[in-house]
Structures are given as structure tokens and as C-alpha cells.
mmCIF file with all atom_site columns, C-alpha atoms in Angstrom:
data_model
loop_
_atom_site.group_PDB
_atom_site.id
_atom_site.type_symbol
_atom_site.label_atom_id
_atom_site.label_alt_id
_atom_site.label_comp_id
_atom_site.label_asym_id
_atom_site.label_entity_id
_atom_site.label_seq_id
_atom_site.pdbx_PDB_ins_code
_atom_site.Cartn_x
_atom_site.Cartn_y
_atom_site.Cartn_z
_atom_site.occupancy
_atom_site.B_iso_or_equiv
_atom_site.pdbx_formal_charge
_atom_site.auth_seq_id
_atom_site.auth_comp_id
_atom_site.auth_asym_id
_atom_site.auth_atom_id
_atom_site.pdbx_PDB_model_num
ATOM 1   C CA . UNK A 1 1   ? 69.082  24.630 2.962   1.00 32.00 ? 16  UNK A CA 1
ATOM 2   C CA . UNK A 1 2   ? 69.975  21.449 1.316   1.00 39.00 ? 17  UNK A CA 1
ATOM 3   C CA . UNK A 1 3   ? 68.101  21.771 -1.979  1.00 39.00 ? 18  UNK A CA 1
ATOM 4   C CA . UNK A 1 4   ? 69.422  25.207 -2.644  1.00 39.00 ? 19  UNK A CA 1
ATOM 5   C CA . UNK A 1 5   ? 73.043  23.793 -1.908  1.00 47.00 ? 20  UNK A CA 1
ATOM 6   C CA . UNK A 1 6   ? 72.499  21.335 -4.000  1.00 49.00 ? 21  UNK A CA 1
ATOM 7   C CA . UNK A 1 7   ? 71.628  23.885 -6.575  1.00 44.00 ? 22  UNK A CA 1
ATOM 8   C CA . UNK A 1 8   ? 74.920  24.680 -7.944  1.00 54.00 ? 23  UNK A CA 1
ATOM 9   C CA . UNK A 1 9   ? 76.267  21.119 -8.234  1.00 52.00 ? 24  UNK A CA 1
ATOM 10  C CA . UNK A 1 10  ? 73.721  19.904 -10.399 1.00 54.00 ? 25  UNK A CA 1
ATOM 11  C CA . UNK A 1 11  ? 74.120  23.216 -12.283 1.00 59.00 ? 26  UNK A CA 1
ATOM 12  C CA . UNK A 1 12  ? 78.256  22.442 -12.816 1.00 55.00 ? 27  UNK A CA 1
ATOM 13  C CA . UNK A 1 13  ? 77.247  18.728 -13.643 1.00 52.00 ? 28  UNK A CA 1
ATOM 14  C CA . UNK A 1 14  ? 74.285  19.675 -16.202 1.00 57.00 ? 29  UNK A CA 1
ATOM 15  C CA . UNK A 1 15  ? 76.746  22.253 -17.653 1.00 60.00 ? 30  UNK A CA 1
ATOM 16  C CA . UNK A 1 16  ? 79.759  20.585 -17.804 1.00 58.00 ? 31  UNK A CA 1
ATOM 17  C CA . UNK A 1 17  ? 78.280  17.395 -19.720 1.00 69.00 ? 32  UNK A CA 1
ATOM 18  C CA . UNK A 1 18  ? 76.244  19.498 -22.012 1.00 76.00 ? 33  UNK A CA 1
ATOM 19  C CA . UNK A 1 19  ? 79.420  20.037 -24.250 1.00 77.00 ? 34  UNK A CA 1
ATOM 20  C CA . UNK A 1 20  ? 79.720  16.007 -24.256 1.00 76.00 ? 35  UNK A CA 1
ATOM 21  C CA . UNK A 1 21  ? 76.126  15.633 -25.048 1.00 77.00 ? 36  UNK A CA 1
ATOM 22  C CA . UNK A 1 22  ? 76.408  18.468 -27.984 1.00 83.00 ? 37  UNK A CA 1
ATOM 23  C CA . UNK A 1 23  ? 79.709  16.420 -29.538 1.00 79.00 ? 38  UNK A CA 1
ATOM 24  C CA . UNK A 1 24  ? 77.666  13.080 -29.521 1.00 75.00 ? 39  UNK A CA 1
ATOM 25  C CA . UNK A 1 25  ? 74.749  14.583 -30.850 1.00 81.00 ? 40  UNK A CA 1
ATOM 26  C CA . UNK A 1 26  ? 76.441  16.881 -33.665 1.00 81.00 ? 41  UNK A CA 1
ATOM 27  C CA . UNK A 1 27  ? 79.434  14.619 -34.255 1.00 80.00 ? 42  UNK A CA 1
ATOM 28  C CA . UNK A 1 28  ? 81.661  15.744 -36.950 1.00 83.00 ? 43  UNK A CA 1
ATOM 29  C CA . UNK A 1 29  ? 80.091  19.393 -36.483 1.00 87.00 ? 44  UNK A CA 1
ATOM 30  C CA . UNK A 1 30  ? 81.845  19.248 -33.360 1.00 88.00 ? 45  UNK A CA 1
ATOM 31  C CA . UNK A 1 31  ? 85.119  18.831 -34.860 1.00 92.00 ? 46  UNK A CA 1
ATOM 32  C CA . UNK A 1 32  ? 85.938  22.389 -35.770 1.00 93.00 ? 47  UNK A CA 1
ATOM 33  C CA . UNK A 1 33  ? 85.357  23.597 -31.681 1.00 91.00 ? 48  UNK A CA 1
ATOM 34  C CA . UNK A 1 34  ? 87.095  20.935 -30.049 1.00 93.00 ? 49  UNK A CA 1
ATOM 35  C CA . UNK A 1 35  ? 90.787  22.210 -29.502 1.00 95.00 ? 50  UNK A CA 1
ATOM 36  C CA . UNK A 1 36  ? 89.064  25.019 -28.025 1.00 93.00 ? 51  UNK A CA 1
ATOM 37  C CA . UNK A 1 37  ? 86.442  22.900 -26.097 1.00 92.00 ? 52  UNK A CA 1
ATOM 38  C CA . UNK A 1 38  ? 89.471  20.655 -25.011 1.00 95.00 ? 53  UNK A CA 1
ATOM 39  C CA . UNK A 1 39  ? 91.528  23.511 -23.581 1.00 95.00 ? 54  UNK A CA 1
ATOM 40  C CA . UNK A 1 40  ? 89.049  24.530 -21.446 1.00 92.00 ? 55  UNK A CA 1
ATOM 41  C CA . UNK A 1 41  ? 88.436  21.140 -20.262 1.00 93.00 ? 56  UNK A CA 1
ATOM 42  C CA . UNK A 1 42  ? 92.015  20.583 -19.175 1.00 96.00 ? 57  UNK A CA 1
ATOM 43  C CA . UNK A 1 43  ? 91.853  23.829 -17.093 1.00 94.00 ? 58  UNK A CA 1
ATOM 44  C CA . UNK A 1 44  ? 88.572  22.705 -15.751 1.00 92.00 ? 59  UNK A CA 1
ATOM 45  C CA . UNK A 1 45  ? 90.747  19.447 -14.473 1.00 94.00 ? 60  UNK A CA 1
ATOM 46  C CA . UNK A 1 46  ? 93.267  21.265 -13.208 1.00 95.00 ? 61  UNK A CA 1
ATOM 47  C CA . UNK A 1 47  ? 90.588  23.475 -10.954 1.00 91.00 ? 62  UNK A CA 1
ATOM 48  C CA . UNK A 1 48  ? 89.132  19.753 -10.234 1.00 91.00 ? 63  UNK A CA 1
ATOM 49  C CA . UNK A 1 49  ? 92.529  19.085 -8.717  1.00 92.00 ? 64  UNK A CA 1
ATOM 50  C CA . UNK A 1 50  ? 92.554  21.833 -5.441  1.00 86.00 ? 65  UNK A CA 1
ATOM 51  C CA . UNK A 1 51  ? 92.557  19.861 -2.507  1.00 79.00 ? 66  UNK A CA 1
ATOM 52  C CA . UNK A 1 52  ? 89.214  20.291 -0.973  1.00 74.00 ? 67  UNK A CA 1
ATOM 53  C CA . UNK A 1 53  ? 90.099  17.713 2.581   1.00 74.00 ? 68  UNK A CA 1
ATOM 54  C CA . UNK A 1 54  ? 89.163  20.126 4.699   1.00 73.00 ? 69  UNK A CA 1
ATOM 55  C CA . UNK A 1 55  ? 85.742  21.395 3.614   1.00 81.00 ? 70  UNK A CA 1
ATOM 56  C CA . UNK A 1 56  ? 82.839  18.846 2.660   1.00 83.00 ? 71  UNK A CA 1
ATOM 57  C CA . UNK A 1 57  ? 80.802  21.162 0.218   1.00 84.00 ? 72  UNK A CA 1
ATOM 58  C CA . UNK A 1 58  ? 84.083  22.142 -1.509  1.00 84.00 ? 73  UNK A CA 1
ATOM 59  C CA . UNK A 1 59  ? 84.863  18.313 -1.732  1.00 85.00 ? 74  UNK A CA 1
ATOM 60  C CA . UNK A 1 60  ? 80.617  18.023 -3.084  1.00 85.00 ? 75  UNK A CA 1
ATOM 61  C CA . UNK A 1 61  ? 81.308  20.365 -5.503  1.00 85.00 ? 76  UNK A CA 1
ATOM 62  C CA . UNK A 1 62  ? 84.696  19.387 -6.953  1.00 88.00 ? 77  UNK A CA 1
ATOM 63  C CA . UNK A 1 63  ? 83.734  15.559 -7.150  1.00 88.00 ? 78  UNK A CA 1
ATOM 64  C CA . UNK A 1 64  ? 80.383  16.677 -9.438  1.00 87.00 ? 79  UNK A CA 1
ATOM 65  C CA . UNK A 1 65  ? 83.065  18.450 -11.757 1.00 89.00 ? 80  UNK A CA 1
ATOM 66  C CA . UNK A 1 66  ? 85.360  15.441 -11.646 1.00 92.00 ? 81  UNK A CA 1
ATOM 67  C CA . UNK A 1 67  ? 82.909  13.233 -12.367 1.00 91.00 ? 82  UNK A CA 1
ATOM 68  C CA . UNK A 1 68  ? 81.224  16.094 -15.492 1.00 91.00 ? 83  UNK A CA 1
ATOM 69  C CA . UNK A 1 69  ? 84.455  15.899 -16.554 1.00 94.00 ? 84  UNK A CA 1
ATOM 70  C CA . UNK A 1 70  ? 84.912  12.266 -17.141 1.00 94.00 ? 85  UNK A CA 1
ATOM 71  C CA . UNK A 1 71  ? 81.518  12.053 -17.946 1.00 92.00 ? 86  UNK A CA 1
ATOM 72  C CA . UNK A 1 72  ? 82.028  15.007 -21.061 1.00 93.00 ? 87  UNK A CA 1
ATOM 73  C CA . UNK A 1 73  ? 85.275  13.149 -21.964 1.00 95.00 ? 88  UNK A CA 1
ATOM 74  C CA . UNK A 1 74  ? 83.356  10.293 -22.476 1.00 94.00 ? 89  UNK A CA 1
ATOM 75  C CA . UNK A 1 75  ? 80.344  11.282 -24.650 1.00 91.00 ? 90  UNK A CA 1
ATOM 76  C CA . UNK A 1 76  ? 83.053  13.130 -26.735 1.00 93.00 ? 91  UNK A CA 1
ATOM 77  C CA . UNK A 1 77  ? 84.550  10.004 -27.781 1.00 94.00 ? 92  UNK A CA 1
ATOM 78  C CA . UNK A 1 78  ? 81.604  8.496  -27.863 1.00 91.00 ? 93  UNK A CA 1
ATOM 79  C CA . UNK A 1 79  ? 80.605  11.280 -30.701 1.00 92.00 ? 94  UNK A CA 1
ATOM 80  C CA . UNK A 1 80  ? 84.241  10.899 -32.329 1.00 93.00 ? 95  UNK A CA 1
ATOM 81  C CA . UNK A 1 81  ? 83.833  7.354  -32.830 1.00 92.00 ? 96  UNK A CA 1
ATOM 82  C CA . UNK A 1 82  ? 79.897  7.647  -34.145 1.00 90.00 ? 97  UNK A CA 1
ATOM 83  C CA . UNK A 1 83  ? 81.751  9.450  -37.495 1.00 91.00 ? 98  UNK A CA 1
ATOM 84  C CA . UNK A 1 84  ? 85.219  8.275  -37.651 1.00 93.00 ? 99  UNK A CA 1
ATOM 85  C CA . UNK A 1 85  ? 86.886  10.682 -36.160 1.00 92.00 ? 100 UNK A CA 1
ATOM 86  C CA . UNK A 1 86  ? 88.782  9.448  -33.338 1.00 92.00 ? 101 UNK A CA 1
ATOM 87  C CA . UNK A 1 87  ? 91.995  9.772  -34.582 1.00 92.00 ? 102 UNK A CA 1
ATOM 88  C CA . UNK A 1 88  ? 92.068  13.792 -34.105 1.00 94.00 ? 103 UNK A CA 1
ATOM 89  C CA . UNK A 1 89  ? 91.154  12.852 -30.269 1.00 95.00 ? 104 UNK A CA 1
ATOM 90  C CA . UNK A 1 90  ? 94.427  10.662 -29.675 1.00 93.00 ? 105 UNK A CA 1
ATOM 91  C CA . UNK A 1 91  ? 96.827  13.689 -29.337 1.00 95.00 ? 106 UNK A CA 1
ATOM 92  C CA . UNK A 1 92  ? 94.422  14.488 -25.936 1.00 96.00 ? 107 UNK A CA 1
ATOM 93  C CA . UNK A 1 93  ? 94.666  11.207 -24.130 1.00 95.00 ? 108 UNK A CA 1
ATOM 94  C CA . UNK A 1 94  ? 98.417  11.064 -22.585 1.00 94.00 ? 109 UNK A CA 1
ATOM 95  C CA . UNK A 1 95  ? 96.467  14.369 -20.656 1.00 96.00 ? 110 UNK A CA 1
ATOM 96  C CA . UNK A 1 96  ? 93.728  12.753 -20.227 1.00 96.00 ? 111 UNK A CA 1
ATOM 97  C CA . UNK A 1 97  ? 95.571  9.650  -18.488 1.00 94.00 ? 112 UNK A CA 1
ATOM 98  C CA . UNK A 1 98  ? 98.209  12.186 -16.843 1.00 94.00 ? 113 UNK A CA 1
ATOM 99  C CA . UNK A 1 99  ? 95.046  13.791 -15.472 1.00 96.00 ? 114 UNK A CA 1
ATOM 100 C CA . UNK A 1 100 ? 93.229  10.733 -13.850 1.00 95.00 ? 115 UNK A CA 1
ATOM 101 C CA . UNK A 1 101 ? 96.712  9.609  -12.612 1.00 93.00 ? 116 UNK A CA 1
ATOM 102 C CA . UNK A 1 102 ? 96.879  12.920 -10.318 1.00 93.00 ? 117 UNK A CA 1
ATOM 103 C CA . UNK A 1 103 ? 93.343  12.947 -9.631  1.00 92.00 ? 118 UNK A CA 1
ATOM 104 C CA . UNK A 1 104 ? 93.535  8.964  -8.026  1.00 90.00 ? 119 UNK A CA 1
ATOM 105 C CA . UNK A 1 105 ? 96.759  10.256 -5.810  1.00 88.00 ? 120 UNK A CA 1
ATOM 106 C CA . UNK A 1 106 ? 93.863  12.443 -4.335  1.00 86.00 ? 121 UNK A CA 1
ATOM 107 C CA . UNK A 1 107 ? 92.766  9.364  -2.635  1.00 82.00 ? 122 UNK A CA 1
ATOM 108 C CA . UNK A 1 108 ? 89.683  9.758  -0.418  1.00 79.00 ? 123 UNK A CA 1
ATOM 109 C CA . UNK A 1 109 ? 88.939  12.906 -1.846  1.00 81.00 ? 124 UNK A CA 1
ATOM 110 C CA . UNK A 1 110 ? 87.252  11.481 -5.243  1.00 86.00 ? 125 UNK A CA 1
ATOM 111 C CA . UNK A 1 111 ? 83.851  9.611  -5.115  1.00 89.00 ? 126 UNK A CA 1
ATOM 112 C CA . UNK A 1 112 ? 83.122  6.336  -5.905  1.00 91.00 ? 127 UNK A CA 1
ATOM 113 C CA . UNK A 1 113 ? 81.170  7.183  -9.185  1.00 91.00 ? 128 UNK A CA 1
ATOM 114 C CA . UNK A 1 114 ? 84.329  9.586  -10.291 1.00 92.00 ? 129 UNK A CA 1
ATOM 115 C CA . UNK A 1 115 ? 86.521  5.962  -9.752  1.00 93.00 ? 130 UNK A CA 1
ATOM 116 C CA . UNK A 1 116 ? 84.078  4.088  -11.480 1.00 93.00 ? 131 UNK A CA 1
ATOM 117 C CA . UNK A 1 117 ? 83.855  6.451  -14.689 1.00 94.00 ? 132 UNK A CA 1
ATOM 118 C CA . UNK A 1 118 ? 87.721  6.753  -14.694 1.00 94.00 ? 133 UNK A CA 1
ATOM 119 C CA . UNK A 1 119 ? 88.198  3.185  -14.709 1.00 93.00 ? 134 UNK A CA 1
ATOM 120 C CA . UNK A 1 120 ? 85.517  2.385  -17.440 1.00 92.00 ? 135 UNK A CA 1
ATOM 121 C CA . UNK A 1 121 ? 86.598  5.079  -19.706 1.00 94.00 ? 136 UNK A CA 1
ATOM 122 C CA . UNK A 1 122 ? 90.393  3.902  -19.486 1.00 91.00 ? 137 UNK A CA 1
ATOM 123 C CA . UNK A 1 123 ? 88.872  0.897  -20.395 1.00 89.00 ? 138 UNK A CA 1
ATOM 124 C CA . UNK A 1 124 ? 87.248  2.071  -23.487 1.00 91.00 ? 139 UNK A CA 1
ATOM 125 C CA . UNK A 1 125 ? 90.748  3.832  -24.408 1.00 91.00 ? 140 UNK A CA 1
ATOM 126 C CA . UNK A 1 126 ? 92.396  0.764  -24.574 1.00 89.00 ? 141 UNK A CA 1
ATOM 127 C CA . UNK A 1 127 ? 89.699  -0.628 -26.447 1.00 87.00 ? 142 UNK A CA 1
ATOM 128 C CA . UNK A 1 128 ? 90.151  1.829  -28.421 1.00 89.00 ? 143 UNK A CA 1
ATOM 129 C CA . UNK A 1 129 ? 93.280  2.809  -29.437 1.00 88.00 ? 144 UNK A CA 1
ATOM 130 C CA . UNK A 1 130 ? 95.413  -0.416 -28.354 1.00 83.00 ? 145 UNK A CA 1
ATOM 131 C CA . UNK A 1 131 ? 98.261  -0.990 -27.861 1.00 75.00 ? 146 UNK A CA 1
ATOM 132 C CA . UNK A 1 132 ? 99.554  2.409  -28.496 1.00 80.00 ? 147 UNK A CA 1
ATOM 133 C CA . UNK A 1 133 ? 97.927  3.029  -25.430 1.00 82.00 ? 148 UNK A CA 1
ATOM 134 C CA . UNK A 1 134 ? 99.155  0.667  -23.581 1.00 77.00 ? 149 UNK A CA 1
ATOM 135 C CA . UNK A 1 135 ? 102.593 2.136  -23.696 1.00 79.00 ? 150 UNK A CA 1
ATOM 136 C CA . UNK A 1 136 ? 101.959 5.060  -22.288 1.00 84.00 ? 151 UNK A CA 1
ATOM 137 C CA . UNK A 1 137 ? 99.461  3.571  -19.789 1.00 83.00 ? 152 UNK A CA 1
ATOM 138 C CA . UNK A 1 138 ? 100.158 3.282  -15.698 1.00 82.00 ? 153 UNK A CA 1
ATOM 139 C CA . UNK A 1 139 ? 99.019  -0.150 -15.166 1.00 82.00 ? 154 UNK A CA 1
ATOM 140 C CA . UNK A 1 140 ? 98.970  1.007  -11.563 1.00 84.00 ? 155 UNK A CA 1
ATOM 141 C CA . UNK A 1 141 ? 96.054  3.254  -12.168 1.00 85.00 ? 156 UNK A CA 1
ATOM 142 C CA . UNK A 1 142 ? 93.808  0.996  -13.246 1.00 86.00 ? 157 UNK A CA 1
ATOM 143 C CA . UNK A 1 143 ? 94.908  -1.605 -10.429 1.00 87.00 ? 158 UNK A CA 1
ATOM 144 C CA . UNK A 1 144 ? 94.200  1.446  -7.677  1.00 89.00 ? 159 UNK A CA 1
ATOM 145 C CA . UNK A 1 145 ? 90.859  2.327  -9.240  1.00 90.00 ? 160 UNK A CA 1
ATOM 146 C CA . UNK A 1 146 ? 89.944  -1.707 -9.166  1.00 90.00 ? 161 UNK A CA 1
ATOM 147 C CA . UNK A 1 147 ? 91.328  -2.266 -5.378  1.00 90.00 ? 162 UNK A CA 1
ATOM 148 C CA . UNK A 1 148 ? 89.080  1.019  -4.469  1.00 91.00 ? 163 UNK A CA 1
ATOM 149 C CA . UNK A 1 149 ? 86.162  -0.517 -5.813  1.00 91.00 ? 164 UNK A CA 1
ATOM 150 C CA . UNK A 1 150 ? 86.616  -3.730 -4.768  1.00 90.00 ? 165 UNK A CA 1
ATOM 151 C CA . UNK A 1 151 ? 87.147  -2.476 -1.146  1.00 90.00 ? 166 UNK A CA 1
ATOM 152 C CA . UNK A 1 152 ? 84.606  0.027  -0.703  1.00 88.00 ? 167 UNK A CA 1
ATOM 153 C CA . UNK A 1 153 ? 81.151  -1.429 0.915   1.00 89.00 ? 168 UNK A CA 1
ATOM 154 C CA . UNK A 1 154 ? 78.772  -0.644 -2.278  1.00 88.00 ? 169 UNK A CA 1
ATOM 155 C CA . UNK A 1 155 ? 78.105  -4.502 -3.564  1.00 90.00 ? 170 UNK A CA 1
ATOM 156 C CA . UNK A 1 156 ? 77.055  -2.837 -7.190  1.00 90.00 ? 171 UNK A CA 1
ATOM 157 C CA . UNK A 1 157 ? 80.538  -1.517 -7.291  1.00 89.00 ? 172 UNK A CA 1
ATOM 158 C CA . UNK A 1 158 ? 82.270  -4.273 -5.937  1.00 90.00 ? 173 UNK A CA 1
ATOM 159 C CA . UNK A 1 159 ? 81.196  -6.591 -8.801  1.00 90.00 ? 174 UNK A CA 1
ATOM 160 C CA . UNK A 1 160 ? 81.930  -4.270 -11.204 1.00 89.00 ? 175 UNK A CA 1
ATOM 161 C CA . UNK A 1 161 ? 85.816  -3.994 -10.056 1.00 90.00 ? 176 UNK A CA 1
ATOM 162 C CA . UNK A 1 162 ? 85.763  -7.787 -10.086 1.00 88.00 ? 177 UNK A CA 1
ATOM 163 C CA . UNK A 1 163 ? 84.335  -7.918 -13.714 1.00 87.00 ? 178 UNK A CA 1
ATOM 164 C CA . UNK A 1 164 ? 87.015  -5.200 -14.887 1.00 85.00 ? 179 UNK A CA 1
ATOM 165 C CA . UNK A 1 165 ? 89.627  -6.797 -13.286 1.00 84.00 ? 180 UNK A CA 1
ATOM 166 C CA . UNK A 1 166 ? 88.784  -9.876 -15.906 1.00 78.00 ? 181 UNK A CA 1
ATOM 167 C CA . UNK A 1 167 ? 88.364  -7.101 -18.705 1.00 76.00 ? 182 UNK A CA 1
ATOM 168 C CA . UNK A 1 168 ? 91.540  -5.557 -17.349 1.00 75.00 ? 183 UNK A CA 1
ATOM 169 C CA . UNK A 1 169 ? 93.591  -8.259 -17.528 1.00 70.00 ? 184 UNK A CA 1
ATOM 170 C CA . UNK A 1 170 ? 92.701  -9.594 -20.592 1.00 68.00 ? 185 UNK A CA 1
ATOM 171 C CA . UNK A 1 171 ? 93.380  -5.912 -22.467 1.00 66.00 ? 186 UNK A CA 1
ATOM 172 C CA . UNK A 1 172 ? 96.668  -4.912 -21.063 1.00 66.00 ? 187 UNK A CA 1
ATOM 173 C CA . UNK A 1 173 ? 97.842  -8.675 -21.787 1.00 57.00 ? 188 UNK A CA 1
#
């Protein structure tokens, strides 16, 4: 049935974000588990990455852990940031972006949430660490994620390409 197949994605979500939601709650208590934590989130994005085309619950389930993923990413630089901590998270990003990169020449296979997190939390990278960022940045991921959006037919998602764009720009200038 549909709510028991459903089941097991919420499960990988509520799981998978729980370790963002501990960092942001416990910040700097975090710190000591998070090369650890982080290792197992890279092989979690390389799982994320197994073509999944050809069968649609396969596809269900690895866009909830793509999305988990940038979802935990996110709340654990959210918690980083909350106690000044940020700089022990830098030496993770060029994976991080290295990661998105391959999971946008996916193409059809990610979700439109999944695109939407990617691009906002790139966003917040640059915000955050500059331009040091920048230089290792691939403009053209952020210019895919914003033509996705712009194209798709969900207006909410739409304007929010058009407003990053303007962010976009503006950053990376």
C-alpha cells in the first residue's frame, strides 16, 4: 500500500536530519563527533548517487536521502555558526560542492526540493565563507540549479530561481 511505502522514506528523511538537528541543538558538543558524523555522510552521498532511472520507488527513496542530506548539511552549519565554529567545517565543503556538482549531472533524477536546498545552501556558503569559496566554486552549478527552477511549472519555485538569480549575481560578483 501507499502509506506503508511511504514508511521507509520518511524513516531515512527523519533519520538522516536528526544528526543535523542534534549539531544545531548541541552546537559545540557536536564538535568532537563530527569527522566521524561527516564520513558517514559522504558515503551516504555517494549511495545517494546510484542511478535509480529505471525504477520510481528507488528514485522516491534516493531523492528523500538527497534531500536529508542537504537538509543535515545544512542544520550542521547552521549549529557551527550558532558558536563560532565554522572554521573546522571549511575543510568539508570542496566535497560538499564536488558532491552537488555530480548529483545535478543526474539531471531528472533529483527533485525539485533537492535543487532548491542545493542551491540555497551554496548560497549560504558563499555567504559564508567568501571569496575563498568562490574559487573553488562551479559557477555553472548554481546557473543549472537556477535554469531548473526557473523552468519547471511550480510558480513558488520559479520565483525563487528568479530571486537567487539577483542574490546569485550579486555574490559571485
Amino acid at each position: 500500500s501507499a502509506a506503508s511505502s511511504d514508511y521507509p522514506l520518511r524513516d531515512v528523511y527523519k533519520r538522516q536530519s536528526l544528526i543535523g538537528v542534534i549539531c544545531l541543538r548541541t552546537r559545540e558538543n557536536f564538535i568532537p563527533f563530527l569527522e566521524e558524523i561527516m564520513k558517514i555522510l559522504f558515503g551516504a552521498c555517494i549511495f545517494s548517487l546510484t542511478d535509480s532511472n529505471l525504477d520510481p520507488e528507488l528514485m522516491d527513496y534516493f531523492n528523500c536521502l538527497r534531500f536529508a542530506l542537504v537538509e543535515t548539511f545544512t542544520l550542521i552549519v547552521f549549529g557551527l555558526e550558532d558558536c563560532n565554529k565554522l572554521d573546522i567545517f571549511s575543510k568539508y565543503v570542496p566535497d560538499i560542492l564536488s558532491y552537488f556538482k555530480r548529483l545535478i549531472g543526474l539531471g531528472n533524477q533529483i527533485n525539485l526540493d533537492t535543487k532548491k536546498g542545493v542551491l540555497g545552501f551554496t548560497l549560504d556558503l558563499i555567504n559564508i565563507y567568501g571569496r575563498e569559496l568562490i574559487s573553488i566554486l562551479d559557477t555553472s552549478l548554481l546557473s543549472q540549479l537556477i535554469i531548473d527552477l526557473k523552468e519547471c511549472s511550480n510558480k513558488e519555485y520559479n520565483k525563487y530561481a528568479i530571486e537567487t538569480e539577483e542574490v546569485s549575481l550579486f555574490l559571485i560578483l
